[in-house]
PDB file of C-alpha atoms in Angstrom:
ATOM      1  CA  MET Y 116     -18.788  32.090 -28.081  1.00 44.00           C
ATOM      2  CA  ASN Y 117     -20.739  30.775 -25.122  1.00 46.00           C
ATOM      3  CA  LYS Y 118     -19.399  27.268 -25.809  1.00 43.00           C
ATOM      4  CA  THR Y 119     -15.874  28.683 -25.947  1.00 45.00           C
ATOM      5  CA  ARG Y 120     -16.319  30.506 -22.654  1.00 46.00           C
ATOM      6  CA  PHE Y 121     -17.811  27.398 -21.078  1.00 35.00           C
ATOM      7  CA  GLY Y 122     -14.897  25.317 -22.325  1.00 43.00           C
ATOM      8  CA  CYS Y 123     -12.356  27.776 -20.932  1.00 43.00           C
ATOM      9  CA  ARG Y 124     -14.073  27.887 -17.585  1.00 43.00           C
ATOM     10  CA  ALA Y 125     -14.199  24.079 -17.429  1.00 38.00           C
ATOM     11  CA  LEU Y 126     -10.510  23.873 -18.248  1.00 40.00           C
ATOM     12  CA  MET Y 127      -9.682  26.437 -15.567  1.00 42.00           C
ATOM     13  CA  CYS Y 128     -11.696  24.446 -13.019  1.00 38.00           C
ATOM     14  CA  LEU Y 129      -9.858  21.250 -13.913  1.00 36.00           C
ATOM     15  CA  LEU Y 130      -6.513  23.010 -13.597  1.00 38.00           C
ATOM     16  CA  LEU Y 131      -7.562  24.473 -10.256  1.00 38.00           C
ATOM     17  CA  VAL Y 132      -8.553  21.039  -8.963  1.00 36.00           C
ATOM     18  CA  ALA Y 133      -5.232  19.576 -10.130  1.00 39.00           C
ATOM     19  CA  VAL Y 134      -3.209  22.358  -8.516  1.00 39.00           C
ATOM     20  CA  THR Y 135      -5.213  22.086  -5.313  1.00 37.00           C
ATOM     21  CA  SER Y 136      -4.690  18.317  -5.285  1.00 39.00           C
ATOM     22  CA  VAL Y 137      -0.930  18.677  -5.668  1.00 43.00           C
ATOM     23  CA  ALA Y 138      -0.773  21.466  -3.129  1.00 49.00           C
ATOM     24  CA  GLY Y 139      -2.808  19.364  -0.729  1.00 64.00           C
ATOM     25  CA  ALA Y 140      -0.588  16.293  -0.998  1.00 82.00           C
ATOM     26  CA  ARG Y 141       1.297  15.709   2.234  1.00 95.00           C
ATOM     27  CA  GLU Y 142       4.844  14.396   2.350  1.00 98.00           C
ATOM     28  CA  LEU Y 143       5.729  12.328   5.406  1.00 98.00           C
ATOM     29  CA  LYS Y 144       9.392  12.209   6.396  1.00 98.00           C
ATOM     30  CA  LEU Y 145      10.581   8.773   7.557  1.00 98.00           C
ATOM     31  CA  GLY Y 146      14.026   8.260   9.121  1.00 98.00           C
ATOM     32  CA  LEU Y 147      16.191   5.192   9.697  1.00 97.00           C
ATOM     33  CA  ILE Y 148      19.660   4.564  11.119  1.00 94.00           C
ATOM     34  CA  VAL Y 149      20.457   1.615   8.820  1.00 92.00           C
ATOM     35  CA  PRO Y 150      21.942   1.991   5.308  1.00 90.00           C
ATOM     36  CA  GLY Y 151      19.751   2.343   2.249  1.00 95.00           C
ATOM     37  CA  SER Y 152      20.513  -1.212   1.157  1.00 92.00           C
ATOM     38  CA  HIS Y 153      19.218  -2.655   4.447  1.00 93.00           C
ATOM     39  CA  ALA Y 154      15.952  -4.606   4.479  1.00 95.00           C
ATOM     40  CA  TRP Y 155      14.374  -2.081   6.862  1.00 96.00           C
ATOM     41  CA  SER Y 156      15.092   0.739   4.412  1.00 97.00           C
ATOM     42  CA  LYS Y 157      13.661  -1.281   1.536  1.00 98.00           C
ATOM     43  CA  ALA Y 158      10.536  -1.941   3.598  1.00 98.00           C
ATOM     44  CA  ALA Y 159      10.204   1.788   4.278  1.00 98.00           C
ATOM     45  CA  GLU Y 160      10.496   2.623   0.587  1.00 98.00           C
ATOM     46  CA  THR Y 161       7.866   0.050  -0.362  1.00 98.00           C
ATOM     47  CA  PHE Y 162       5.582   1.340   2.395  1.00 98.00           C
ATOM     48  CA  GLY Y 163       5.894   4.815   0.879  1.00 98.00           C
ATOM     49  CA  GLU Y 164       4.968   3.527  -2.572  1.00 98.00           C
ATOM     50  CA  ASP Y 165       1.984   1.678  -1.105  1.00 98.00           C
ATOM     51  CA  LEU Y 166       0.762   4.747   0.774  1.00 98.00           C
ATOM     52  CA  GLU Y 167       1.026   7.074  -2.208  1.00 97.00           C
ATOM     53  CA  LYS Y 168      -0.866   4.617  -4.389  1.00 98.00           C
ATOM     54  CA  GLN Y 169      -3.594   3.682  -1.933  1.00 98.00           C
ATOM     55  CA  SER Y 170      -4.170   7.277  -0.812  1.00 98.00           C
ATOM     56  CA  ASP Y 171      -4.527   8.345  -4.476  1.00 97.00           C
ATOM     57  CA  GLY Y 172      -1.577  10.668  -4.103  1.00 97.00           C
ATOM     58  CA  GLU Y 173      -2.846  12.336  -0.930  1.00 97.00           C
ATOM     59  CA  TYR Y 174       0.337  11.217   0.841  1.00 98.00           C
ATOM     60  CA  SER Y 175       3.920  10.618  -0.196  1.00 97.00           C
ATOM     61  CA  VAL Y 176       6.858   9.427   1.889  1.00 98.00           C
ATOM     62  CA  ALA Y 177      10.434  10.736   1.811  1.00 98.00           C
ATOM     63  CA  VAL Y 178      12.777   8.085   3.248  1.00 98.00           C
ATOM     64  CA  PHE Y 179      16.038   9.169   4.915  1.00 98.00           C
ATOM     65  CA  PRO Y 180      18.268   6.129   5.682  1.00 97.00           C
ATOM     66  CA  ALA Y 181      21.798   5.841   7.109  1.00 94.00           C
ATOM     67  CA  GLY Y 182      21.280   8.311   9.921  1.00 94.00           C
ATOM     68  CA  GLN Y 183      20.861  11.285   7.596  1.00 96.00           C
ATOM     69  CA  LEU Y 184      18.561  12.890  10.165  1.00 97.00           C
ATOM     70  CA  GLY Y 185      20.806  12.059  13.117  1.00 95.00           C
ATOM     71  CA  SER Y 186      21.063   9.257  15.649  1.00 93.00           C
ATOM     72  CA  GLU Y 187      18.025   7.316  16.769  1.00 94.00           C
ATOM     73  CA  ALA Y 188      17.952   9.356  19.976  1.00 94.00           C
ATOM     74  CA  GLN Y 189      17.873  12.542  17.893  1.00 96.00           C
ATOM     75  CA  MET Y 190      15.207  11.145  15.585  1.00 98.00           C
ATOM     76  CA  LEU Y 191      13.070  10.171  18.560  1.00 97.00           C
ATOM     77  CA  GLN Y 192      13.263  13.774  19.772  1.00 97.00           C
ATOM     78  CA  GLN Y 193      12.253  14.949  16.291  1.00 98.00           C
ATOM     79  CA  LEU Y 194       9.277  12.599  16.383  1.00 98.00           C
ATOM     80  CA  GLN Y 195       8.238  14.025  19.732  1.00 97.00           C
ATOM     81  CA  THR Y 196       8.287  17.604  18.420  1.00 97.00           C
ATOM     82  CA  GLY Y 197       6.684  16.710  15.088  1.00 97.00           C
ATOM     83  CA  ALA Y 198       9.765  17.741  13.086  1.00 98.00           C
ATOM     84  CA  LEU Y 199       9.918  14.121  11.871  1.00 98.00           C
ATOM     85  CA  ASP Y 200       6.752  12.252  10.953  1.00 98.00           C
ATOM     86  CA  MET Y 201       7.800   8.601  11.008  1.00 98.00           C
ATOM     87  CA  ALA Y 202      10.697   6.262  11.724  1.00 98.00           C
ATOM     88  CA  PHE Y 203      11.535   2.609  11.478  1.00 98.00           C
ATOM     89  CA  MET Y 204      13.588   2.477  14.652  1.00 97.00           C
ATOM     90  CA  THR Y 205      15.164  -0.185  16.815  1.00 95.00           C
ATOM     91  CA  ALA Y 206      13.139  -1.050  19.874  1.00 95.00           C
ATOM     92  CA  ALA Y 207      16.411  -0.522  21.734  1.00 92.00           C
ATOM     93  CA  GLU Y 208      16.149   3.260  21.573  1.00 92.00           C
ATOM     94  CA  VAL Y 209      12.508   3.237  22.632  1.00 95.00           C
ATOM     95  CA  ALA Y 210      13.365   0.919  25.533  1.00 94.00           C
ATOM     96  CA  ASN Y 211      15.341   3.808  27.029  1.00 91.00           C
ATOM     97  CA  ARG Y 212      11.963   5.553  27.456  1.00 92.00           C
ATOM     98  CA  VAL Y 213       9.834   2.454  28.066  1.00 95.00           C
ATOM     99  CA  PRO Y 214      11.966   0.207  30.326  1.00 94.00           C
ATOM    100  CA  ASP Y 215       9.585  -2.774  30.146  1.00 97.00           C
ATOM    101  CA  MET Y 216      10.386  -3.032  26.443  1.00 97.00           C
ATOM    102  CA  GLY Y 217      13.888  -4.108  27.452  1.00 97.00           C
ATOM    103  CA  ALA Y 218      12.458  -7.549  28.215  1.00 98.00           C
ATOM    104  CA  LEU Y 219      12.145  -8.128  24.456  1.00 98.00           C
ATOM    105  CA  PHE Y 220      15.942  -8.457  24.378  1.00 98.00           C
ATOM    106  CA  ALA Y 221      16.194 -11.323  26.836  1.00 98.00           C
ATOM    107  CA  PRO Y 222      18.889 -13.789  25.732  1.00 98.00           C
ATOM    108  CA  TYR Y 223      17.449 -16.787  23.902  1.00 98.00           C
ATOM    109  CA  LEU Y 224      13.874 -15.594  24.284  1.00 98.00           C
ATOM    110  CA  ALA Y 225      13.347 -16.703  20.693  1.00 97.00           C
ATOM    111  CA  GLU Y 226      15.325 -19.346  18.803  1.00 95.00           C
ATOM    112  CA  ASN Y 227      14.959 -17.753  15.368  1.00 96.00           C
ATOM    113  CA  VAL Y 228      13.374 -14.851  13.526  1.00 97.00           C
ATOM    114  CA  MET Y 229      10.073 -16.648  12.954  1.00 97.00           C
ATOM    115  CA  GLU Y 230       9.660 -17.277  16.688  1.00 97.00           C
ATOM    116  CA  ALA Y 231      10.660 -13.670  17.314  1.00 98.00           C
ATOM    117  CA  ASP Y 232       7.930 -12.515  14.943  1.00 97.00           C
ATOM    118  CA  GLN Y 233       5.364 -14.649  16.742  1.00 98.00           C
ATOM    119  CA  LEU Y 234       6.317 -13.187  20.111  1.00 98.00           C
ATOM    120  CA  LEU Y 235       6.205  -9.630  18.803  1.00 98.00           C
ATOM    121  CA  ASN Y 236       2.674 -10.239  17.587  1.00 97.00           C
ATOM    122  CA  GLY Y 237       1.666 -11.771  20.928  1.00 97.00           C
ATOM    123  CA  ALA Y 238      -0.392 -10.130  23.639  1.00 98.00           C
ATOM    124  CA  THR Y 239       2.509  -9.002  25.850  1.00 98.00           C
ATOM    125  CA  ALA Y 240       4.573  -7.267  23.157  1.00 98.00           C
ATOM    126  CA  GLN Y 241       1.477  -5.673  21.623  1.00 98.00           C
ATOM    127  CA  ALA Y 242       0.466  -4.283  25.012  1.00 97.00           C
ATOM    128  CA  LEU Y 243       3.847  -2.528  25.237  1.00 98.00           C
ATOM    129  CA  LEU Y 244       2.915  -0.454  22.189  1.00 97.00           C
ATOM    130  CA  GLU Y 245       0.092   1.099  24.176  1.00 97.00           C
ATOM    131  CA  GLU Y 246       2.622   2.719  26.517  1.00 96.00           C
ATOM    132  CA  LEU Y 247       4.425   4.642  23.772  1.00 97.00           C
ATOM    133  CA  PRO Y 248       2.211   7.737  23.382  1.00 97.00           C
ATOM    134  CA  ARG Y 249       2.364   8.559  27.076  1.00 96.00           C
ATOM    135  CA  LYS Y 250       5.986   7.629  27.742  1.00 95.00           C
ATOM    136  CA  ALA Y 251       7.691   8.418  24.444  1.00 96.00           C
ATOM    137  CA  GLY Y 252       5.423  10.818  22.555  1.00 96.00           C
ATOM    138  CA  VAL Y 253       5.055   8.446  19.610  1.00 98.00           C
ATOM    139  CA  VAL Y 254       2.498   5.950  18.334  1.00 98.00           C
ATOM    140  CA  GLY Y 255       3.682   2.390  17.742  1.00 98.00           C
ATOM    141  CA  LEU Y 256       2.288   1.082  14.469  1.00 98.00           C
ATOM    142  CA  GLY Y 257       3.819  -2.385  14.687  1.00 98.00           C
ATOM    143  CA  TYR Y 258       6.936  -4.530  14.983  1.00 98.00           C
ATOM    144  CA  GLY Y 259       9.322  -6.146  12.565  1.00 97.00           C
ATOM    145  CA  VAL Y 260      12.607  -7.966  13.062  1.00 96.00           C
ATOM    146  CA  ALA Y 261      16.220  -7.960  11.991  1.00 92.00           C
ATOM    147  CA  GLY Y 262      18.376 -11.050  11.960  1.00 93.00           C
ATOM    148  CA  MET Y 263      19.276 -12.635  15.269  1.00 97.00           C
ATOM    149  CA  ARG Y 264      22.179 -11.000  17.091  1.00 97.00           C
ATOM    150  CA  LEU Y 265      25.711 -12.352  16.981  1.00 97.00           C
ATOM    151  CA  MET Y 266      29.227 -11.186  17.768  1.00 97.00           C
ATOM    152  CA  LEU Y 267      31.889 -10.287  15.258  1.00 96.00           C
ATOM    153  CA  THR Y 268      35.378 -10.060  16.761  1.00 96.00           C
ATOM    154  CA  ALA Y 269      38.767  -8.903  15.572  1.00 94.00           C
ATOM    155  CA  PHE Y 270      40.343 -11.391  17.998  1.00 93.00           C
ATOM    156  CA  PRO Y 271      40.093 -15.193  18.358  1.00 91.00           C
ATOM    157  CA  ALA Y 272      37.014 -16.033  20.430  1.00 90.00           C
ATOM    158  CA  GLU Y 273      36.980 -19.759  21.067  1.00 87.00           C
ATOM    159  CA  ASP Y 274      35.273 -19.396  24.453  1.00 92.00           C
ATOM    160  CA  VAL Y 275      33.378 -16.783  26.446  1.00 95.00           C
ATOM    161  CA  GLN Y 276      36.444 -15.900  28.556  1.00 95.00           C
ATOM    162  CA  ALA Y 277      38.102 -14.537  25.420  1.00 95.00           C
ATOM    163  CA  ILE Y 278      35.594 -11.660  25.374  1.00 96.00           C
ATOM    164  CA  ASN Y 279      36.703 -10.390  28.780  1.00 96.00           C
ATOM    165  CA  ASP Y 280      38.228  -6.877  28.709  1.00 97.00           C
ATOM    166  CA  HIS Y 281      37.676  -6.459  24.964  1.00 97.00           C
ATOM    167  CA  LYS Y 282      35.888  -3.377  23.631  1.00 97.00           C
ATOM    168  CA  ILE Y 283      32.609  -4.388  21.982  1.00 98.00           C
ATOM    169  CA  ARG Y 284      30.449  -1.922  20.075  1.00 97.00           C
ATOM    170  CA  ILE Y 285      26.872  -2.163  21.314  1.00 96.00           C
ATOM    171  CA  THR Y 286      23.584  -0.344  21.028  1.00 91.00           C
ATOM    172  CA  PRO Y 287      23.581   1.528  24.359  1.00 89.00           C
ATOM    173  CA  PHE Y 288      20.541   0.507  26.368  1.00 92.00           C
ATOM    174  CA  PRO Y 289      20.201  -1.460  29.607  1.00 95.00           C
ATOM    175  CA  PRO Y 290      19.528  -5.073  28.467  1.00 97.00           C
ATOM    176  CA  VAL Y 291      22.525  -5.179  26.146  1.00 96.00           C
ATOM    177  CA  GLN Y 292      24.716  -3.170  28.513  1.00 96.00           C
ATOM    178  CA  ASP Y 293      23.965  -5.669  31.285  1.00 97.00           C
ATOM    179  CA  PHE Y 294      24.638  -8.608  28.961  1.00 98.00           C
ATOM    180  CA  TYR Y 295      28.103  -7.442  27.963  1.00 97.00           C
ATOM    181  CA  ARG Y 296      28.965  -6.237  31.446  1.00 97.00           C
ATOM    182  CA  LEU Y 297      28.321  -9.764  32.717  1.00 98.00           C
ATOM    183  CA  LEU Y 298      30.597 -11.079  29.947  1.00 97.00           C
ATOM    184  CA  GLY Y 299      33.347  -8.769  31.199  1.00 97.00           C
ATOM    185  CA  ALA Y 300      33.458  -6.752  27.984  1.00 97.00           C
ATOM    186  CA  VAL Y 301      34.010  -3.013  27.743  1.00 97.00           C
ATOM    187  CA  SER Y 302      30.777  -1.791  26.145  1.00 95.00           C
ATOM    188  CA  THR Y 303      31.478   0.898  23.573  1.00 94.00           C
ATOM    189  CA  PRO Y 304      28.511   2.704  22.026  1.00 92.00           C
ATOM    190  CA  MET Y 305      28.873   4.407  18.648  1.00 90.00           C
ATOM    191  CA  PRO Y 306      26.820   4.901  15.470  1.00 86.00           C
ATOM    192  CA  VAL Y 307      26.715   1.730  13.412  1.00 85.00           C
ATOM    193  CA  THR Y 308      28.025   3.666  10.404  1.00 84.00           C
ATOM    194  CA  ASP Y 309      31.294   4.325  12.313  1.00 92.00           C
ATOM    195  CA  VAL Y 310      32.002   0.699  13.212  1.00 94.00           C
ATOM    196  CA  TYR Y 311      34.043  -0.237  10.129  1.00 95.00           C
ATOM    197  CA  ASP Y 312      36.664   2.449  10.783  1.00 96.00           C
ATOM    198  CA  ALA Y 313      36.567   1.796  14.532  1.00 96.00           C
ATOM    199  CA  LEU Y 314      37.431  -1.863  13.953  1.00 96.00           C
ATOM    200  CA  ALA Y 315      40.214  -0.818  11.598  1.00 93.00           C
ATOM    201  CA  ASN Y 316      41.876   1.577  14.042  1.00 95.00           C
ATOM    202  CA  GLY Y 317      41.378  -0.512  17.176  1.00 94.00           C
ATOM    203  CA  GLN Y 318      38.813   1.788  18.765  1.00 96.00           C
ATOM    204  CA  VAL Y 319      36.712  -1.347  19.216  1.00 97.00           C
ATOM    205  CA  ASP Y 320      37.651  -5.037  19.129  1.00 97.00           C
ATOM    206  CA  GLY Y 321      34.264  -6.399  18.148  1.00 97.00           C
ATOM    207  CA  VAL Y 322      30.630  -5.601  17.513  1.00 97.00           C
ATOM    208  CA  ASP Y 323      27.211  -6.876  18.530  1.00 97.00           C
ATOM    209  CA  ALA Y 324      25.358  -7.042  15.211  1.00 95.00           C
ATOM    210  CA  ASP Y 325      23.515  -9.336  12.827  1.00 95.00           C
ATOM    211  CA  LEU Y 326      24.606 -11.031   9.632  1.00 95.00           C
ATOM    212  CA  GLU Y 327      23.061  -8.393   7.391  1.00 94.00           C
ATOM    213  CA  LEU Y 328      25.033  -5.552   8.977  1.00 93.00           C
ATOM    214  CA  VAL Y 329      28.211  -7.625   8.943  1.00 95.00           C
ATOM    215  CA  TRP Y 330      27.742  -8.123   5.207  1.00 94.00           C
ATOM    216  CA  LYS Y 331      26.246  -4.800   4.076  1.00 91.00           C
ATOM    217  CA  LEU Y 332      28.792  -2.712   6.021  1.00 92.00           C
ATOM    218  CA  ARG Y 333      31.651  -5.067   5.058  1.00 95.00           C
ATOM    219  CA  LEU Y 334      32.574  -5.526   8.715  1.00 95.00           C
ATOM    220  CA  TYR Y 335      33.878  -9.011   7.852  1.00 94.00           C
ATOM    221  CA  GLU Y 336      36.896  -7.282   6.294  1.00 95.00           C
ATOM    222  CA  ARG Y 337      38.012  -6.329   9.802  1.00 92.00           C
ATOM    223  CA  ALA Y 338      37.122  -9.565  11.557  1.00 84.00           C
ATOM    224  CA  LYS Y 339      38.749 -12.832  12.523  1.00 79.00           C
ATOM    225  CA  THR Y 340      35.684 -14.522  13.957  1.00 91.00           C
ATOM    226  CA  VAL Y 341      31.917 -14.419  13.670  1.00 96.00           C
ATOM    227  CA  LEU Y 342      30.272 -16.042  16.677  1.00 96.00           C
ATOM    228  CA  ARG Y 343      26.909 -17.131  15.270  1.00 97.00           C
ATOM    229  CA  SER Y 344      25.263 -17.149  18.691  1.00 97.00           C
ATOM    230  CA  ASN Y 345      21.742 -15.922  17.795  1.00 97.00           C
ATOM    231  CA  HIS Y 346      21.667 -14.725  21.384  1.00 98.00           C
ATOM    232  CA  MET Y 347      18.956 -12.045  21.047  1.00 98.00           C
ATOM    233  CA  MET Y 348      16.235 -10.941  18.719  1.00 97.00           C
ATOM    234  CA  PHE Y 349      16.396  -7.298  17.633  1.00 95.00           C
ATOM    235  CA  PRO Y 350      12.985  -5.779  16.873  1.00 97.00           C
ATOM    236  CA  VAL Y 351      12.297  -2.736  14.739  1.00 97.00           C
ATOM    237  CA  LEU Y 352       9.353  -0.498  15.526  1.00 98.00           C
ATOM    238  CA  GLY Y 353       7.267   1.362  13.005  1.00 98.00           C
ATOM    239  CA  LEU Y 354       6.683   4.706  14.706  1.00 98.00           C
ATOM    240  CA  ILE Y 355       4.728   7.835  13.887  1.00 98.00           C
ATOM    241  CA  SER Y 356       4.871  11.136  15.719  1.00 98.00           C
ATOM    242  CA  ALA Y 357       1.946  11.593  18.105  1.00 98.00           C
ATOM    243  CA  ARG Y 358       1.662  15.146  16.750  1.00 97.00           C
ATOM    244  CA  THR Y 359       1.383  13.881  13.174  1.00 98.00           C
ATOM    245  CA  TRP Y 360      -1.051  11.180  14.295  1.00 98.00           C
ATOM    246  CA  SER Y 361      -3.341  13.753  15.903  1.00 98.00           C
ATOM    247  CA  GLN Y 362      -3.709  15.500  12.530  1.00 97.00           C
ATOM    248  CA  LEU Y 363      -4.945  12.385  10.716  1.00 98.00           C
ATOM    249  CA  ASP Y 364      -8.520  11.221  10.395  1.00 97.00           C
ATOM    250  CA  GLN Y 365      -9.383   7.633  11.320  1.00 98.00           C
ATOM    251  CA  ASP Y 366      -9.346   6.331   7.765  1.00 98.00           C
ATOM    252  CA  ASP Y 367      -5.823   7.641   7.187  1.00 98.00           C
ATOM    253  CA  ARG Y 368      -4.662   6.249  10.523  1.00 98.00           C
ATOM    254  CA  ASP Y 369      -6.038   2.817   9.640  1.00 98.00           C
ATOM    255  CA  LEU Y 370      -4.382   2.920   6.214  1.00 98.00           C
ATOM    256  CA  ILE Y 371      -0.966   3.940   7.538  1.00 98.00           C
ATOM    257  CA  ARG Y 372      -1.074   1.379  10.341  1.00 98.00           C
ATOM    258  CA  THR Y 373      -2.143  -1.443   8.020  1.00 98.00           C
ATOM    259  CA  LEU Y 374       0.471  -0.689   5.365  1.00 98.00           C
ATOM    260  CA  THR Y 375       3.237  -0.347   7.969  1.00 98.00           C
ATOM    261  CA  ARG Y 376       2.362  -3.665   9.595  1.00 98.00           C
ATOM    262  CA  THR Y 377       2.180  -5.371   6.212  1.00 98.00           C
ATOM    263  CA  ARG Y 378       5.698  -4.352   5.192  1.00 98.00           C
ATOM    264  CA  LEU Y 379       7.228  -4.986   8.620  1.00 98.00           C
ATOM    265  CA  ALA Y 380       5.628  -8.445   8.696  1.00 97.00           C
ATOM    266  CA  GLU Y 381       7.562  -9.360   5.557  1.00 98.00           C
ATOM    267  CA  LEU Y 382      10.900  -8.970   7.325  1.00 97.00           C
ATOM    268  CA  ALA Y 383      10.782 -12.226   9.297  1.00 97.00           C
ATOM    269  CA  PRO Y 384      10.425 -14.562   6.278  1.00 97.00           C
ATOM    270  CA  TYR Y 385      12.999 -12.456   4.423  1.00 96.00           C
ATOM    271  CA  TYR Y 386      15.579 -12.969   7.168  1.00 96.00           C
ATOM    272  CA  GLN Y 387      14.652 -16.602   7.621  1.00 95.00           C
ATOM    273  CA  LYS Y 388      15.547 -17.164   3.977  1.00 94.00           C
ATOM    274  CA  SER Y 389      18.505 -14.791   3.628  1.00 95.00           C
ATOM    275  CA  GLN Y 390      20.576 -15.598   6.715  1.00 92.00           C
ATOM    276  CA  ALA Y 391      22.015 -18.870   5.375  1.00 91.00           C
ATOM    277  CA  GLU Y 392      22.887 -17.174   2.080  1.00 94.00           C
ATOM    278  CA  THR Y 393      24.563 -14.251   3.861  1.00 95.00           C
ATOM    279  CA  GLN Y 394      26.570 -16.581   6.101  1.00 94.00           C
ATOM    280  CA  ALA Y 395      27.813 -18.460   3.034  1.00 95.00           C
ATOM    281  CA  GLU Y 396      28.914 -15.184   1.456  1.00 95.00           C
ATOM    282  CA  ILE Y 397      30.803 -14.198   4.603  1.00 94.00           C
ATOM    283  CA  GLU Y 398      32.471 -17.597   4.859  1.00 94.00           C
ATOM    284  CA  ALA Y 399      33.547 -17.267   1.218  1.00 94.00           C
ATOM    285  CA  LYS Y 400      35.596 -14.256   2.351  1.00 93.00           C
ATOM    286  CA  ASN Y 401      37.646 -16.616   4.558  1.00 90.00           C
ATOM    287  CA  VAL Y 402      36.060 -15.393   7.774  1.00 92.00           C
ATOM    288  CA  LYS Y 403      35.671 -18.064  10.455  1.00 91.00           C
ATOM    289  CA  VAL Y 404      32.048 -18.563  11.507  1.00 94.00           C
ATOM    290  CA  ILE Y 405      31.568 -20.489  14.752  1.00 95.00           C
ATOM    291  CA  GLU Y 406      28.083 -21.723  15.670  1.00 96.00           C
ATOM    292  CA  VAL Y 407      27.528 -21.403  19.426  1.00 97.00           C
ATOM    293  CA  GLY Y 408      24.498 -21.761  21.683  1.00 97.00           C
ATOM    294  CA  PRO Y 409      23.474 -20.963  25.264  1.00 98.00           C
ATOM    295  CA  ASP Y 410      26.126 -23.293  26.713  1.00 97.00           C
ATOM    296  CA  PHE Y 411      28.827 -20.987  25.326  1.00 97.00           C
ATOM    297  CA  PHE Y 412      27.831 -18.310  27.862  1.00 97.00           C
ATOM    298  CA  GLY Y 413      27.880 -20.543  30.949  1.00 94.00           C
ATOM    299  CA  ASP Y 414      26.154 -19.025  33.964  1.00 96.00           C
ATOM    300  CA  LYS Y 415      26.114 -15.504  32.490  1.00 97.00           C
ATOM    301  CA  LEU Y 416      22.631 -16.068  31.078  1.00 98.00           C
ATOM    302  CA  ASP Y 417      21.263 -17.079  34.489  1.00 98.00           C
ATOM    303  CA  GLN Y 418      22.792 -13.950  35.991  1.00 98.00           C
ATOM    304  CA  TRP Y 419      21.134 -11.769  33.351  1.00 98.00           C
ATOM    305  CA  GLU Y 420      17.796 -13.493  33.905  1.00 98.00           C
ATOM    306  CA  GLU Y 421      17.934 -13.036  37.659  1.00 98.00           C
ATOM    307  CA  LEU Y 422      18.737  -9.349  37.239  1.00 98.00           C
ATOM    308  CA  TRP Y 423      15.961  -8.654  34.756  1.00 98.00           C
ATOM    309  CA  MET Y 424      13.278 -10.683  36.473  1.00 97.00           C
ATOM    310  CA  LYS Y 425      13.628  -8.120  39.260  1.00 97.00           C
ATOM    311  CA  LYS Y 426      13.402  -5.213  36.831  1.00 96.00           C
ATOM    312  CA  THR Y 427      10.192  -6.076  34.988  1.00 96.00           C
ATOM    313  CA  PRO Y 428       7.389  -8.641  35.255  1.00 95.00           C
ATOM    314  CA  VAL Y 429       7.053  -8.439  31.462  1.00 97.00           C
ATOM    315  CA  LEU Y 430      10.006 -10.811  31.147  1.00 98.00           C
ATOM    316  CA  GLY Y 431       8.119 -13.590  32.921  1.00 98.00           C
ATOM    317  CA  GLU Y 432       5.098 -13.020  30.684  1.00 98.00           C
ATOM    318  CA  LEU Y 433       7.239 -13.219  27.546  1.00 98.00           C
ATOM    319  CA  ARG Y 434       8.988 -16.370  28.746  1.00 98.00           C
ATOM    320  CA  GLY Y 435       5.566 -17.910  29.286  1.00 98.00           C
ATOM    321  CA  GLU Y 436       4.452 -17.068  25.767  1.00 98.00           C
ATOM    322  CA  ALA Y 437       7.759 -18.299  24.319  1.00 97.00           C
ATOM    323  CA  ALA Y 438       7.330 -21.658  26.053  1.00 97.00           C
ATOM    324  CA  GLU Y 439       4.060 -22.176  24.174  1.00 95.00           C
ATOM    325  CA  LEU Y 440       5.505 -21.565  20.712  1.00 91.00           C
TER     326      LEU Y 440
END
C-alpha cells in the first residue's frame, strides 16, 4: 500500500512538473511584411525552431508573415508597446525614427550582397543599433540583407530620362524618396502585397524592389523591363521589443541574439547564390533584363550624395569603410 501511494504521488509530481513546464513556456510573436515564401520569413521560422530546441521548450516562436499584423509602421508601434515581441523588419522603417540609419541606403555603397553584409557588420552600422532603444523603443539584434535593389517598369526604360514623371512604388522613407525625386519620378508608397494589382490597373508604372520580390510576387507578369541596377542594398533588422527584452535574463538575451544573428547572417550567401538563378527564371518569362550601373544615373548620384552628406556624418564613415573592402 505504501509503495502504491508513493508511486501515485511520484506520478502526480511528474504530471505537475510537465504541466508547469508547458504552462511556463513563452510564445514570442514575430512579424514580417514579406510573404511566407520569402527568405526572411524562412529565416524567421528556422530561428523559431532553433530557439525552441536550444531553450528546451522554454520558448516558442509564432511567425506572422505577409503583413498579417499590419504594416511595418504598425508593427513597430506594436513592438514599442510590447503587443508584438519580435520582427524581422526593413531598416527603412526604422530609419524614419533613426535618421542616421538612412545612410545605409546610399546608392552604390556596396557592389553586391556580400559587400553589404560586410558593411552591416562593420563598426559604423553596428553603432547605429545602439541608438534603437532610446529612439525607437526596440533592441536591434542584428542585420541581414535582401537582394540588391533594382527597378521593374511597365514602360520601356532605355535611359534614366524615361523614368521622369512615371509613378514608382517605393518604400516611403527619406533616402529612397530623395533618390526618386532626383530622378523625376512620382514616388508612390503602398504595401508590397498591393503592387501586383497596382501595376495591373495603372496605379503605378514601376516598382523599386529586388529580384526575389519580382519573382515571388510574380511582378514580372506586369512588366516590360527589369533594370538590374543594384543601386542600393536593403538591410533587414532583427528586432525585439524593449519591453520584452527587459523581461529576459541575460542568458536568454544572449541566446536570442546569437540565434537571430546566425540566421540573418545566412541571407547574404543565399542571395549571392540565388540572384543569378532568379534572373534566369525571370528572363525565361520573356521579360527584358537590362544590366545598368552608376553611369546610367548620370549626375543624379552626385546630387544625392551632396544632399545626404549634409544630413548625416555617418555617410562619410560608411563610404570610408566601403573603400577598404
